[in-house]
Tab-separated table of C-alpha atoms in Angstrom:
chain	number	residue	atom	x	y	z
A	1	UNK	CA	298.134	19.078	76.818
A	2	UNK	CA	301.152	17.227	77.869
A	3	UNK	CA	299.536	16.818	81.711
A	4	UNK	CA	296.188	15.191	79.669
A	5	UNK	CA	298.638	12.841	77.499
A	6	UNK	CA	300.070	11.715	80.691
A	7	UNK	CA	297.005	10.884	82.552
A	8	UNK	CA	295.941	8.698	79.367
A	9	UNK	CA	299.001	6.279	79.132
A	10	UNK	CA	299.212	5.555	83.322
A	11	UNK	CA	295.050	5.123	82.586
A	12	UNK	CA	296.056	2.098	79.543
A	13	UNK	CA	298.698	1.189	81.860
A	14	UNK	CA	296.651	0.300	85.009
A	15	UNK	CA	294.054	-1.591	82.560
A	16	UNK	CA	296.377	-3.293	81.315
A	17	UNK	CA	298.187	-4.866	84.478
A	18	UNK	CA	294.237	-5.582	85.673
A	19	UNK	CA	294.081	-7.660	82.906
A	20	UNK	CA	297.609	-9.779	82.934
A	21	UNK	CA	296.598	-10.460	86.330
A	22	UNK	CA	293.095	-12.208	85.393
A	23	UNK	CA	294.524	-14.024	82.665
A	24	UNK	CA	297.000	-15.509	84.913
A	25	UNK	CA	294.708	-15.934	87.484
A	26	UNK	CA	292.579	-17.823	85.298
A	27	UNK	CA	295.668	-19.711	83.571
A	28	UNK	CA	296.263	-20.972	87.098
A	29	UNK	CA	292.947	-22.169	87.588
A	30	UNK	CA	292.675	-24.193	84.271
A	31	UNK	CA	296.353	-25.414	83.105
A	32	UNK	CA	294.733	-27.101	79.714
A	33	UNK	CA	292.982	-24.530	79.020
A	34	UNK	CA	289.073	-25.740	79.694
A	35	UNK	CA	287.180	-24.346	82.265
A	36	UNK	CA	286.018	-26.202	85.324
A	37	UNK	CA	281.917	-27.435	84.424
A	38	UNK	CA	281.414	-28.305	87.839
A	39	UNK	CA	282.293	-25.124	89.132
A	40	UNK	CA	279.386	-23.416	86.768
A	41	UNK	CA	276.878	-26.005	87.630
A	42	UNK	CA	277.247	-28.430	84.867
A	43	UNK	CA	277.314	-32.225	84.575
A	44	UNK	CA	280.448	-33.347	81.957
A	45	UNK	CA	279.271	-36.265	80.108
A	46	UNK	CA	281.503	-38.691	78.022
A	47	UNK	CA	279.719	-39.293	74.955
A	48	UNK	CA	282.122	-42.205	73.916
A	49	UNK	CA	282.132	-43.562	77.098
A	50	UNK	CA	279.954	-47.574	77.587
A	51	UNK	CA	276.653	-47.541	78.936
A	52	UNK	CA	276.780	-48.803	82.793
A	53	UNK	CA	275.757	-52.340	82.213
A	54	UNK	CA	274.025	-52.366	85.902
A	55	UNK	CA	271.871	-49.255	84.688
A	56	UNK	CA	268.213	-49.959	85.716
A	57	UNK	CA	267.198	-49.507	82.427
A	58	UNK	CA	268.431	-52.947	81.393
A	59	UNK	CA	266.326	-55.523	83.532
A	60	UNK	CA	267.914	-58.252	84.641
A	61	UNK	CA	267.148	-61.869	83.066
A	62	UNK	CA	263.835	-63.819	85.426
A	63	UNK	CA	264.821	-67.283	84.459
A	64	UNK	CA	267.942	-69.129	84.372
A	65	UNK	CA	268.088	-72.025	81.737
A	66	UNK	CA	271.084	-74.823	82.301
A	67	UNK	CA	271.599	-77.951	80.225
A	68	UNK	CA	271.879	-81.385	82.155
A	69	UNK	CA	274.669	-83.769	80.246
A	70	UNK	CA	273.739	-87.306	80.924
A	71	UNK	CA	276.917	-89.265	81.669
A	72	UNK	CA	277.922	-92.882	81.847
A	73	UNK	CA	275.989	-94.280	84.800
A	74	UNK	CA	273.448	-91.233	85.184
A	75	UNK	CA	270.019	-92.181	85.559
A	76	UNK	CA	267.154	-89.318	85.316
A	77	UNK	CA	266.674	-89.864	88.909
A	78	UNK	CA	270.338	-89.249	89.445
A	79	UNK	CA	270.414	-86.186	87.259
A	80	UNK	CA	267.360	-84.284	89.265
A	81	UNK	CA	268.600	-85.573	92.626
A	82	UNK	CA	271.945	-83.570	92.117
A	83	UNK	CA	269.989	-80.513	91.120
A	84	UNK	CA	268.117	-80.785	94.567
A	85	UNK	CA	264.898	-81.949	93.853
A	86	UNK	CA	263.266	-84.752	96.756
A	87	UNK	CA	262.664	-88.658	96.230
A	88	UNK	CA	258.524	-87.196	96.101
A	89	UNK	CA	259.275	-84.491	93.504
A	90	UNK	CA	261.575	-87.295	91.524
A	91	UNK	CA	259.042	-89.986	91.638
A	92	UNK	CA	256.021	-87.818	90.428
A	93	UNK	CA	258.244	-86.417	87.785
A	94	UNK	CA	259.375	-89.839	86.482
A	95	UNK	CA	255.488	-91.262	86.264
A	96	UNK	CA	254.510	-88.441	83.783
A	97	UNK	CA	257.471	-88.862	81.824
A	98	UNK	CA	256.935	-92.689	81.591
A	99	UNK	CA	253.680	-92.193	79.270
A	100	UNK	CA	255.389	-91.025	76.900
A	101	UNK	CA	258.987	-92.258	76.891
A	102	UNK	CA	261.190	-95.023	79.086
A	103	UNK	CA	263.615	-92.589	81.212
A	104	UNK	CA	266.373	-95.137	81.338
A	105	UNK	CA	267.006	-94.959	76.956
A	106	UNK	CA	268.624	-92.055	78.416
A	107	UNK	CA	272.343	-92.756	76.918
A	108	UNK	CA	275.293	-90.206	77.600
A	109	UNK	CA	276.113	-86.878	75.707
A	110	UNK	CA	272.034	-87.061	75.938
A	111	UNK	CA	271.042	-83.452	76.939
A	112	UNK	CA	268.189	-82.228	79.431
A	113	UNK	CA	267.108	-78.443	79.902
A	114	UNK	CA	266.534	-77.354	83.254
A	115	UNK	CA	264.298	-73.477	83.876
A	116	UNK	CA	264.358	-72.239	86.911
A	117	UNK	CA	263.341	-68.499	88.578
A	118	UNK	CA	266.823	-66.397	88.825
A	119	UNK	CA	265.876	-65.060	92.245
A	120	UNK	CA	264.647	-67.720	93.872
A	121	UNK	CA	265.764	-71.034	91.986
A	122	UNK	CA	261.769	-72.014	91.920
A	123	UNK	CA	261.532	-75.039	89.391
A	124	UNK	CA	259.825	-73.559	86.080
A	125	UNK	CA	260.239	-76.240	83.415
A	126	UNK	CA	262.085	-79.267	82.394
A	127	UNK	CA	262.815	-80.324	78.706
A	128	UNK	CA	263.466	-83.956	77.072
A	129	UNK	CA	263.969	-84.437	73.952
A	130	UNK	CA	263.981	-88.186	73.030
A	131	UNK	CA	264.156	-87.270	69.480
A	132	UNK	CA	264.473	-83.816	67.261
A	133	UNK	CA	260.954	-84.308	66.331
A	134	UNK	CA	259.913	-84.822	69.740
A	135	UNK	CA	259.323	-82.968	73.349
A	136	UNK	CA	258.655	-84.087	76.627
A	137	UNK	CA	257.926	-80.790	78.726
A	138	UNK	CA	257.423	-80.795	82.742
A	139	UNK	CA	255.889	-77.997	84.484
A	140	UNK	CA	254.439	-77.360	87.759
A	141	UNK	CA	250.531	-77.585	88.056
A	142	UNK	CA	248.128	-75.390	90.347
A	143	UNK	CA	248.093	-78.218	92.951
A	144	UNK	CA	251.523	-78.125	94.209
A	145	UNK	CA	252.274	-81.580	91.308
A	146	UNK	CA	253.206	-81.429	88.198
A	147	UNK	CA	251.982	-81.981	84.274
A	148	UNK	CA	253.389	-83.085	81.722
A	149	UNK	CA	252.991	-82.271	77.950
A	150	UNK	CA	254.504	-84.431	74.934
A	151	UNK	CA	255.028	-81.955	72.049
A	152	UNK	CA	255.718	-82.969	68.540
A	153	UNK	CA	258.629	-80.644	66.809
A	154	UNK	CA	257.356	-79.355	63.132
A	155	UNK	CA	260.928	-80.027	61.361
A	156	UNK	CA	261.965	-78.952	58.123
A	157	UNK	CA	262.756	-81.083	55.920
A	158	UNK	CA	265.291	-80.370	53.091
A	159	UNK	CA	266.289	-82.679	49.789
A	160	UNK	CA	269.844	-82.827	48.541
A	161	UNK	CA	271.832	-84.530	45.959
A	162	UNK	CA	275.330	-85.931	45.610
A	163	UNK	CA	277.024	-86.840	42.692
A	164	UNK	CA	280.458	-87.569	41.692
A	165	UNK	CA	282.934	-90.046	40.198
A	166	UNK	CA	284.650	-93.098	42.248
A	167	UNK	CA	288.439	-92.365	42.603
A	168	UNK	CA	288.920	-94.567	45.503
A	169	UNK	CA	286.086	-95.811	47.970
A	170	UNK	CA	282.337	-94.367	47.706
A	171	UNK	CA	281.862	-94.218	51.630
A	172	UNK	CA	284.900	-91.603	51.421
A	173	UNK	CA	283.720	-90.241	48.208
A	174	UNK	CA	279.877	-89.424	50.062
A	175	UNK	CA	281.014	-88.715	53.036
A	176	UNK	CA	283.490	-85.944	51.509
A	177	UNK	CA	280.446	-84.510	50.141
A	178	UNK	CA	278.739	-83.648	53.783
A	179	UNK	CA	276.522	-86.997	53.217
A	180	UNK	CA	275.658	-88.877	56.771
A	181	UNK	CA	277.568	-91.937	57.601
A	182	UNK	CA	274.384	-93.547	57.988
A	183	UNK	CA	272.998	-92.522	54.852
A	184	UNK	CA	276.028	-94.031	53.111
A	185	UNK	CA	275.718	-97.179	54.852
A	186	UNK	CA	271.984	-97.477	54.081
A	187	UNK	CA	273.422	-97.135	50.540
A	188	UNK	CA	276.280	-99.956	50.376
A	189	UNK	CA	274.139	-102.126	52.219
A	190	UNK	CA	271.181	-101.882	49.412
A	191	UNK	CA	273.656	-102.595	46.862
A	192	UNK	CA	275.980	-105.122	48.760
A	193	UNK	CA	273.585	-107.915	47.095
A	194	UNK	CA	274.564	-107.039	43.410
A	195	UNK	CA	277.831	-105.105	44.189
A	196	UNK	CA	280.862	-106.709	45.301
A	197	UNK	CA	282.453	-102.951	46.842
A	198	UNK	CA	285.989	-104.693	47.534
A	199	UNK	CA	286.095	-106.078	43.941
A	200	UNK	CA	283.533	-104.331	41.353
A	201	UNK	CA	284.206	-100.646	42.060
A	202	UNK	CA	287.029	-99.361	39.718
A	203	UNK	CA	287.710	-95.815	38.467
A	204	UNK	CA	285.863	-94.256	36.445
A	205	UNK	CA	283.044	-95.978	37.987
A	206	UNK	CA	280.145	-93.145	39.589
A	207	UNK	CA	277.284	-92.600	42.108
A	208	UNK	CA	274.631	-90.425	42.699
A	209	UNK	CA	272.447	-89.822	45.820
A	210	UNK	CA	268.877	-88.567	46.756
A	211	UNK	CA	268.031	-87.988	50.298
A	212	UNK	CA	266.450	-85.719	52.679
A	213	UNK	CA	267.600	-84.492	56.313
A	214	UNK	CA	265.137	-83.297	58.637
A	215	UNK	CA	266.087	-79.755	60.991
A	216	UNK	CA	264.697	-78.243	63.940
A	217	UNK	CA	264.446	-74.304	63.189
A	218	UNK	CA	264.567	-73.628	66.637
A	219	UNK	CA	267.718	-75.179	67.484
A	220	UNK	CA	269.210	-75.515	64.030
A	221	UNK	CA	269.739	-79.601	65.194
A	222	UNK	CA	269.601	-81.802	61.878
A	223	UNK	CA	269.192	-85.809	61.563
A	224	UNK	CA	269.564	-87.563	58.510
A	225	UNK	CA	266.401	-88.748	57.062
A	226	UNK	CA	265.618	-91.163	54.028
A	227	UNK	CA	267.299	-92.375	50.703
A	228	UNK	CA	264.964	-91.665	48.003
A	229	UNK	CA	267.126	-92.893	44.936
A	230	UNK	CA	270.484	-93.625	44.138
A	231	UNK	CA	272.562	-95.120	40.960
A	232	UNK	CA	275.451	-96.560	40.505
A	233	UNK	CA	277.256	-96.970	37.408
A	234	UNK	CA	279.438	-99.801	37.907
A	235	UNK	CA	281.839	-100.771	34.598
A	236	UNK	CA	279.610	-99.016	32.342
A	237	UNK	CA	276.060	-100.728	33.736
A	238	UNK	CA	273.924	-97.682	35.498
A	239	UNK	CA	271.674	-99.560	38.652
A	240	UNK	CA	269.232	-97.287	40.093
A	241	UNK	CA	267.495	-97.854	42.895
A	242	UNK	CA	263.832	-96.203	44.555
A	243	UNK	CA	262.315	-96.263	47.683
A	244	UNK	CA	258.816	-97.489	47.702
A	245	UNK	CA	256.500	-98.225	50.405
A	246	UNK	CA	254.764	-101.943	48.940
A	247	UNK	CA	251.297	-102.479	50.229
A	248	UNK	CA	252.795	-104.428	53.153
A	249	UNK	CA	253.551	-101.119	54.677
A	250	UNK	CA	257.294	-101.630	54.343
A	251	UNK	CA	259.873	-99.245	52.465
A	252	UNK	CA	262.323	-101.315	50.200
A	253	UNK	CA	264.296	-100.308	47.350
A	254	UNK	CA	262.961	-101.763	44.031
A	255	UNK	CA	265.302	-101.737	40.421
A	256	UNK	CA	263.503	-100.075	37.431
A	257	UNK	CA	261.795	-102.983	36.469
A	258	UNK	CA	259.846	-103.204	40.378
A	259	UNK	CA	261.958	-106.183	41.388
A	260	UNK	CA	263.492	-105.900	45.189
A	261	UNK	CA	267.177	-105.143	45.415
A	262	UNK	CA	267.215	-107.507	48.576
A	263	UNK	CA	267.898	-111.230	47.286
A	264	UNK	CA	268.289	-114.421	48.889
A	265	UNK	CA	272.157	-113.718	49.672
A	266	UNK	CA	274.797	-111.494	50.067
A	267	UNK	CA	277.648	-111.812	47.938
A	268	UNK	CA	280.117	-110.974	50.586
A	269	UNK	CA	279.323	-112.251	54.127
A	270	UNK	CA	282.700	-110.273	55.349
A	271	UNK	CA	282.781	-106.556	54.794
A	272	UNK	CA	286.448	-105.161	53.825
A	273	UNK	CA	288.068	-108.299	53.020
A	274	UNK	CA	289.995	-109.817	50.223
A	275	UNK	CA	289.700	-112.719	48.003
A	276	UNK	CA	292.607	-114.732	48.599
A	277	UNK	CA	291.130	-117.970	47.072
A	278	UNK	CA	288.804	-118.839	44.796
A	279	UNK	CA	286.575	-121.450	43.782
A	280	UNK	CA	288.267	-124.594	41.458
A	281	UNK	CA	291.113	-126.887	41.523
A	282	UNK	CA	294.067	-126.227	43.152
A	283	UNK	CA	297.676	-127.447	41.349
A	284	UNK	CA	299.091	-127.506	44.977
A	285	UNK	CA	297.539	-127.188	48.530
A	286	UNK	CA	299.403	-124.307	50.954
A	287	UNK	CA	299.227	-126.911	53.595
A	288	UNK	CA	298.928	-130.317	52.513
A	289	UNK	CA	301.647	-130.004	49.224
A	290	UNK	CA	299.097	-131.443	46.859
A	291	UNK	CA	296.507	-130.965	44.713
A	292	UNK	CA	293.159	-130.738	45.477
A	293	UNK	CA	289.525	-129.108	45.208
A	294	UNK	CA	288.801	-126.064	46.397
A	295	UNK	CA	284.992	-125.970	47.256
A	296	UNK	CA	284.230	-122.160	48.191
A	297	UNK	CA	286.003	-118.862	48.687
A	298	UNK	CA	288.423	-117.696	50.964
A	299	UNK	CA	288.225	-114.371	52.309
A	300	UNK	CA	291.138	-112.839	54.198
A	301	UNK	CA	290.799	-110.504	56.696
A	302	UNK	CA	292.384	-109.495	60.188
A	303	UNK	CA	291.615	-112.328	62.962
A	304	UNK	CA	288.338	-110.732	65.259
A	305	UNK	CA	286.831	-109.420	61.676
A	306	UNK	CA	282.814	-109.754	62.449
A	307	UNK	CA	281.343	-112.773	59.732
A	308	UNK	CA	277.404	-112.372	58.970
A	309	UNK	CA	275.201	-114.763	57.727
A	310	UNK	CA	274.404	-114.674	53.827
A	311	UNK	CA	271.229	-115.226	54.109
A	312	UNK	CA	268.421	-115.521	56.727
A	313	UNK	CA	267.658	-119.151	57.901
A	314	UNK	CA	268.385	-122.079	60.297
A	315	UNK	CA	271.656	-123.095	61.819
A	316	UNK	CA	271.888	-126.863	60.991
A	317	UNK	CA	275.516	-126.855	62.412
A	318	UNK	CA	277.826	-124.941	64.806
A	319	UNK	CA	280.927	-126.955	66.164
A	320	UNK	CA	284.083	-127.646	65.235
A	321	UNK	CA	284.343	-129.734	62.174
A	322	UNK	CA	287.600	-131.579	61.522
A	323	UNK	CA	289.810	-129.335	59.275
A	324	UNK	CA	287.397	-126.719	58.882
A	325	UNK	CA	287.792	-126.019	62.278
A	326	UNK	CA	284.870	-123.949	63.636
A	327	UNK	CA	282.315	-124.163	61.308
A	328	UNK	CA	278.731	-122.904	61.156
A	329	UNK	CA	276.386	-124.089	58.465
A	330	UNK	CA	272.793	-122.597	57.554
A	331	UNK	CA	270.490	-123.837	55.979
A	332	UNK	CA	268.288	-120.990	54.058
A	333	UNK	CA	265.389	-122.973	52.164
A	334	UNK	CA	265.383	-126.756	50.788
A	335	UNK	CA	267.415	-126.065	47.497
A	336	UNK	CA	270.430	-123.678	49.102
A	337	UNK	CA	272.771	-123.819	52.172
A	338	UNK	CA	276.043	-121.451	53.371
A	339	UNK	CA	278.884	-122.559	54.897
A	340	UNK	CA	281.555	-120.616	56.995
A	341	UNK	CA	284.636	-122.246	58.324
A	342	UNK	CA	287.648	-121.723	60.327
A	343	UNK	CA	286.198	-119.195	62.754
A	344	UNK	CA	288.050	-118.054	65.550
A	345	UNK	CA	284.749	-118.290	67.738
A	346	UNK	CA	280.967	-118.152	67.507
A	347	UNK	CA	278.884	-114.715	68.151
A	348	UNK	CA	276.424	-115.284	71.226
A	349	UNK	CA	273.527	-117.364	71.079
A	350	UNK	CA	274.855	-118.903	67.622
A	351	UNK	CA	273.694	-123.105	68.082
A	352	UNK	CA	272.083	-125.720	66.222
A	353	UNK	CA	268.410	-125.249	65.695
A	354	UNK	CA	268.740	-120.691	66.463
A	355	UNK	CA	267.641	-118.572	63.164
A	356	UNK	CA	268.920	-115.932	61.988
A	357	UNK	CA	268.237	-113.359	60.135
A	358	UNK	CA	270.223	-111.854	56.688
A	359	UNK	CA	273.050	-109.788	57.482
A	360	UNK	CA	273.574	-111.342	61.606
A	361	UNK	CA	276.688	-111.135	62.967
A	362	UNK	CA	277.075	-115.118	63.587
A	363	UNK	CA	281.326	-115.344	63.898
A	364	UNK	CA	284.211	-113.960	63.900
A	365	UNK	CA	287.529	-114.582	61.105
A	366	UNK	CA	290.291	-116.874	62.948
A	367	UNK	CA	292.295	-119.841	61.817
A	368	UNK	CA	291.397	-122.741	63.558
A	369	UNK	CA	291.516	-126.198	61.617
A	370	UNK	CA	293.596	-126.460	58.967
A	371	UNK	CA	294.391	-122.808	58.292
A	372	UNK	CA	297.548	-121.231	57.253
A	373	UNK	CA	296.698	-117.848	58.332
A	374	UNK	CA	292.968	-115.849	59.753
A	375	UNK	CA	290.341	-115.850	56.735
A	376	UNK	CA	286.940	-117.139	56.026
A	377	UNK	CA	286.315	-120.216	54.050
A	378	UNK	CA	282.561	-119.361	52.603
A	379	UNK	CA	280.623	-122.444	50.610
A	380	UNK	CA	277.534	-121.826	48.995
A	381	UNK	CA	275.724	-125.401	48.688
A	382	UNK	CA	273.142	-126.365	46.371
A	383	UNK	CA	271.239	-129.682	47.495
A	384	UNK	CA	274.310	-130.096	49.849
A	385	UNK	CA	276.763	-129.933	46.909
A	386	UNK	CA	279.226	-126.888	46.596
A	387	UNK	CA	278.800	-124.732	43.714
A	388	UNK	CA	280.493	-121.672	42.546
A	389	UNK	CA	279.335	-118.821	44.811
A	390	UNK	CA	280.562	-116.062	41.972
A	391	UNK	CA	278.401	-117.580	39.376
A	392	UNK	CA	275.167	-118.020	41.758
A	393	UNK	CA	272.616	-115.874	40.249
A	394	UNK	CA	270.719	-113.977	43.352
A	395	UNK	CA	267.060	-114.062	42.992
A	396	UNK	CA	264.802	-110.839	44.563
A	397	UNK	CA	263.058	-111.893	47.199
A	398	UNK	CA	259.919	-109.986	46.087
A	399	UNK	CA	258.766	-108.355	42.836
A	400	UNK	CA	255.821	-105.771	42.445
A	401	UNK	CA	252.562	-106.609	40.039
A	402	UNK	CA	249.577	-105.590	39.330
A	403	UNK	CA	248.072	-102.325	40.655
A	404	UNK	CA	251.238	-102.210	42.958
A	405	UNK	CA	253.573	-102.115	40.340
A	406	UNK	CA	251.587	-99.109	38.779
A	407	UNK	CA	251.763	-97.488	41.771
A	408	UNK	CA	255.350	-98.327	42.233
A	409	UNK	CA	255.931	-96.448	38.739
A	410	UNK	CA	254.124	-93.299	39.081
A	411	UNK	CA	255.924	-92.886	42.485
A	412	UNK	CA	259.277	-93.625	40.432
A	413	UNK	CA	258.477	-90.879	37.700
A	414	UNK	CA	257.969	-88.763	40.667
A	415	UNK	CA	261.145	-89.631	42.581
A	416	UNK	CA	262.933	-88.655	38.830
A	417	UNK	CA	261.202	-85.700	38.360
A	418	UNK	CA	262.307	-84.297	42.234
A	419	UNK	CA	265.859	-85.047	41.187
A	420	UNK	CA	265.863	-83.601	38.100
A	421	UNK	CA	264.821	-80.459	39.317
A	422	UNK	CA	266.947	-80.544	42.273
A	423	UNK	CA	269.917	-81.033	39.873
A	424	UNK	CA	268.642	-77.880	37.735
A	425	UNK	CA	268.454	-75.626	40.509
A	426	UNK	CA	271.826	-76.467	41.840
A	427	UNK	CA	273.196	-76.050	38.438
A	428	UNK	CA	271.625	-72.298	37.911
A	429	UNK	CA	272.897	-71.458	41.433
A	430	UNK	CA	276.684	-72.913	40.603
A	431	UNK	CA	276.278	-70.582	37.062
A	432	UNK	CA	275.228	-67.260	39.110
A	433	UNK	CA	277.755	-68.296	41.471
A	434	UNK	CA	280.361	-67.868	38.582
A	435	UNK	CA	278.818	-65.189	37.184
A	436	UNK	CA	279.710	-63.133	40.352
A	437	UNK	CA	282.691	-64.548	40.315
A	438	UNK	CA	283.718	-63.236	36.712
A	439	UNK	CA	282.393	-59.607	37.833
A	440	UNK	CA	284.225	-59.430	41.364
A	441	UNK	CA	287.046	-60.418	39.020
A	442	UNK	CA	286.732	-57.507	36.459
A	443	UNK	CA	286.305	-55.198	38.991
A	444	UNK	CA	289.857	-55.631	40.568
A	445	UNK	CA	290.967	-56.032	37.548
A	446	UNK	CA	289.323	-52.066	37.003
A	447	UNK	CA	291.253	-51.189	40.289
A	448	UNK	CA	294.710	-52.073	38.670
């Protein structure tokens, strides 16, 4: 009993040390623990681990895009000469383009897309685009030349409308509002013939704005496009204003009533200057100590300040003139002249006997003659006699009638009706806007 006892605890004994001496075998083999996969025939995979971006799976890209910038003194010819294309290759290229657009408008910052093969550099296409609605595409032909394609860009076109009160100046109030600088000068410069914007605008005063811009949903590139109606109210008056294309074939703005905003002169021939004498007699002269008629308006402004012509017309004089120094005169019809003195010098090709056209640069602001400081002397002459320029009343050049003027008016109900809705939508989307607003508020408020 005692021998059987025996044999059964060296037995436990023996299996026991077997098995300390695996374990630490093993332990040996394996510090952390996990057991070597490679050893049993099996791959380890990282399933966190980035896919191998040179993994055959992904091909790699057959055509290499880059974009040619045009800078000052670049040609086209210059541009594809440095991207290794021959005098041949340059020449044919440049007589297919021609058909449909002059390569040398190119101006710099202008843009040009060059395609070619990413393995061998083989020339796939090349891409002009003169203007967002417009493509010129070059691609090689089947007899070793080349074809080229003039593609017109479907754009989308998209109406907006700014509103708002004057606190200062209305270019800064529009362009504050995301409105194009061109867009706002199209604006001022309809109005500049009834609206004197260095004198009339005062606070309080507002605007409004119709216009569309034009986008390319390809490239998400936008250009501004038209003015379709605008207001001002200006001391309490409201003067709207409408596109309209007359049966001429020519958009103009027309008033309400289908008269033309353009009239036979601008009120200011000088943009951001100031009044620093006006029309009447003068108690004492600055320069000569005594008094004296003052036949026009003096507008001061820094010397070099561009002067435009008031109205379209003949120059009848452009020389210096005794104490008007240089002086330019123009003679618009028989019954009403303008007068600009004291110019610092004449814009090129300004001489006796050259028209010009409303709005021309024809000077610039100096002091010559007898001047105490730079500013524009202006005279508005009425069969050759000064008269008051503030008092002139402006005539429009055109007015609609007849069947045009009914046309004119349906188009303007049209034009309203656009706006209006315009304004309605914006108005819902500003009151959902708020609407979220009010929830997302609550909601925290919930949290707390």
């Amino acid at each position: 009993m005692q021998n059987t006892f025996l044999k059964r605890l060296i037995l436990t004994s023996a299996c026991l040390t077997v098995a300390l001496t695996i374990s630490l075998h093993e332990y040996c083999r394996h510090p952390s623990g996990q057991p070597d996969l490679r050893e049993e025939g099996i791959q380890e995979v990282d399933l966190e681990a980035e896919p191998d971006a040179t993994s055959p799976d992904i091909p790699e890209p057959i055509t290499q895009t880059v974009q040619l910038t045009v800078g000052r003194g670049d040609t086209f010819a210059k541009l594809l000469k440095r991207e290794g294309f021959s005098g041949s290759q340059i020449h044919h290229m440049m007589t297919g383009v021609k058909k449909h657009y002059n390569p040398r408008s190119l101006h710099p910052k202008h843009v040009i897309e060059l395609t070619r093969h990413t393995k061998d550099g083989h020339f796939l296409t090349l891409a002009i685009r003169p203007r967002l609605d417009q493509e010129i595409m070059i691609t090689p032909d089947d007899n070793g030349g080349y074809k080229t394609e003039n593609r017109v860009i479907e754009l989308t076109r998209t109406l907006h409308l700014a509103e708002g009160a004057i606190d200062g100046s209305l270019y800064q109030a529009l362009i504050s509002q995301g409105v194009p600088a061109s867009m706002v000068h199209h604006m001022i410069m309809a109005y500049s013939y009834d609206v004197d914007f260095q004198r009339s605008l005062h606070l309080g005063d507002s605007y409004g704005l119709f216009y569309t811009t034009y986008q390319d949903p390809h490239t998400g590139q936008k250009r501004p496009g038209e003015i379709l109606f605008a207001y001002l109210v200006v001391g309490g008056k409201t003067m709207p204003i409408y596109r309209f294309k007359s049966n001429s074939g020519a958009y103009r703005f027309y008033n309400p009533k289908g008269e033309s905003v353009r009239k036979g002169l601008l009120r200011t021939p000088v943009d951001g200057a100031r009044i620093s004498g006006s029309f009447g007699f003068r108690k004492r002269h600055p320069v000569l100590g005594y008094g004296k008629m003052h036949k026009g308006i003096d507008f001061a402004a820094p010397r070099g300040t561009p002067i435009v012509a008031a109205g379209s017309g003949i120059v009848e004089r452009a020389s210096r003139w005794g104490s008007y120094g240089n002086y330019i005169r123009i003679r618009h019809n028989g019954e009403y002249s303008t007068a600009y003195a004291h110019l610092s010098r004449y814009a090129k090709g300004i001489r006796r006997g050259q028209r010009v056209r409303q709005g021309q640069i024809i000077g610039y602001i100096g002091a010559t003659g007898r001047a105490t400081g730079p500013h524009l002397h202006y005279e508005v002459l009425r069969y050759k006699k000064q008269i008051n320029p503030v008092k002139l009343k402006l005539i429009p050049t055109t007015k609609l009638q007849g069947i045009e003027l009914e046309r004119f008016q349906l188009a303007k109900l049209d034009l309203d009706r656009q706006c209006n809705s315009l304004k309605e939508t914006m108005q819902d989307a500003q009151v959902q806007l708020a609407m979220k607003s009010d929830v997302g508020a609550e909601k925290k408020v919930v949290v707390r």
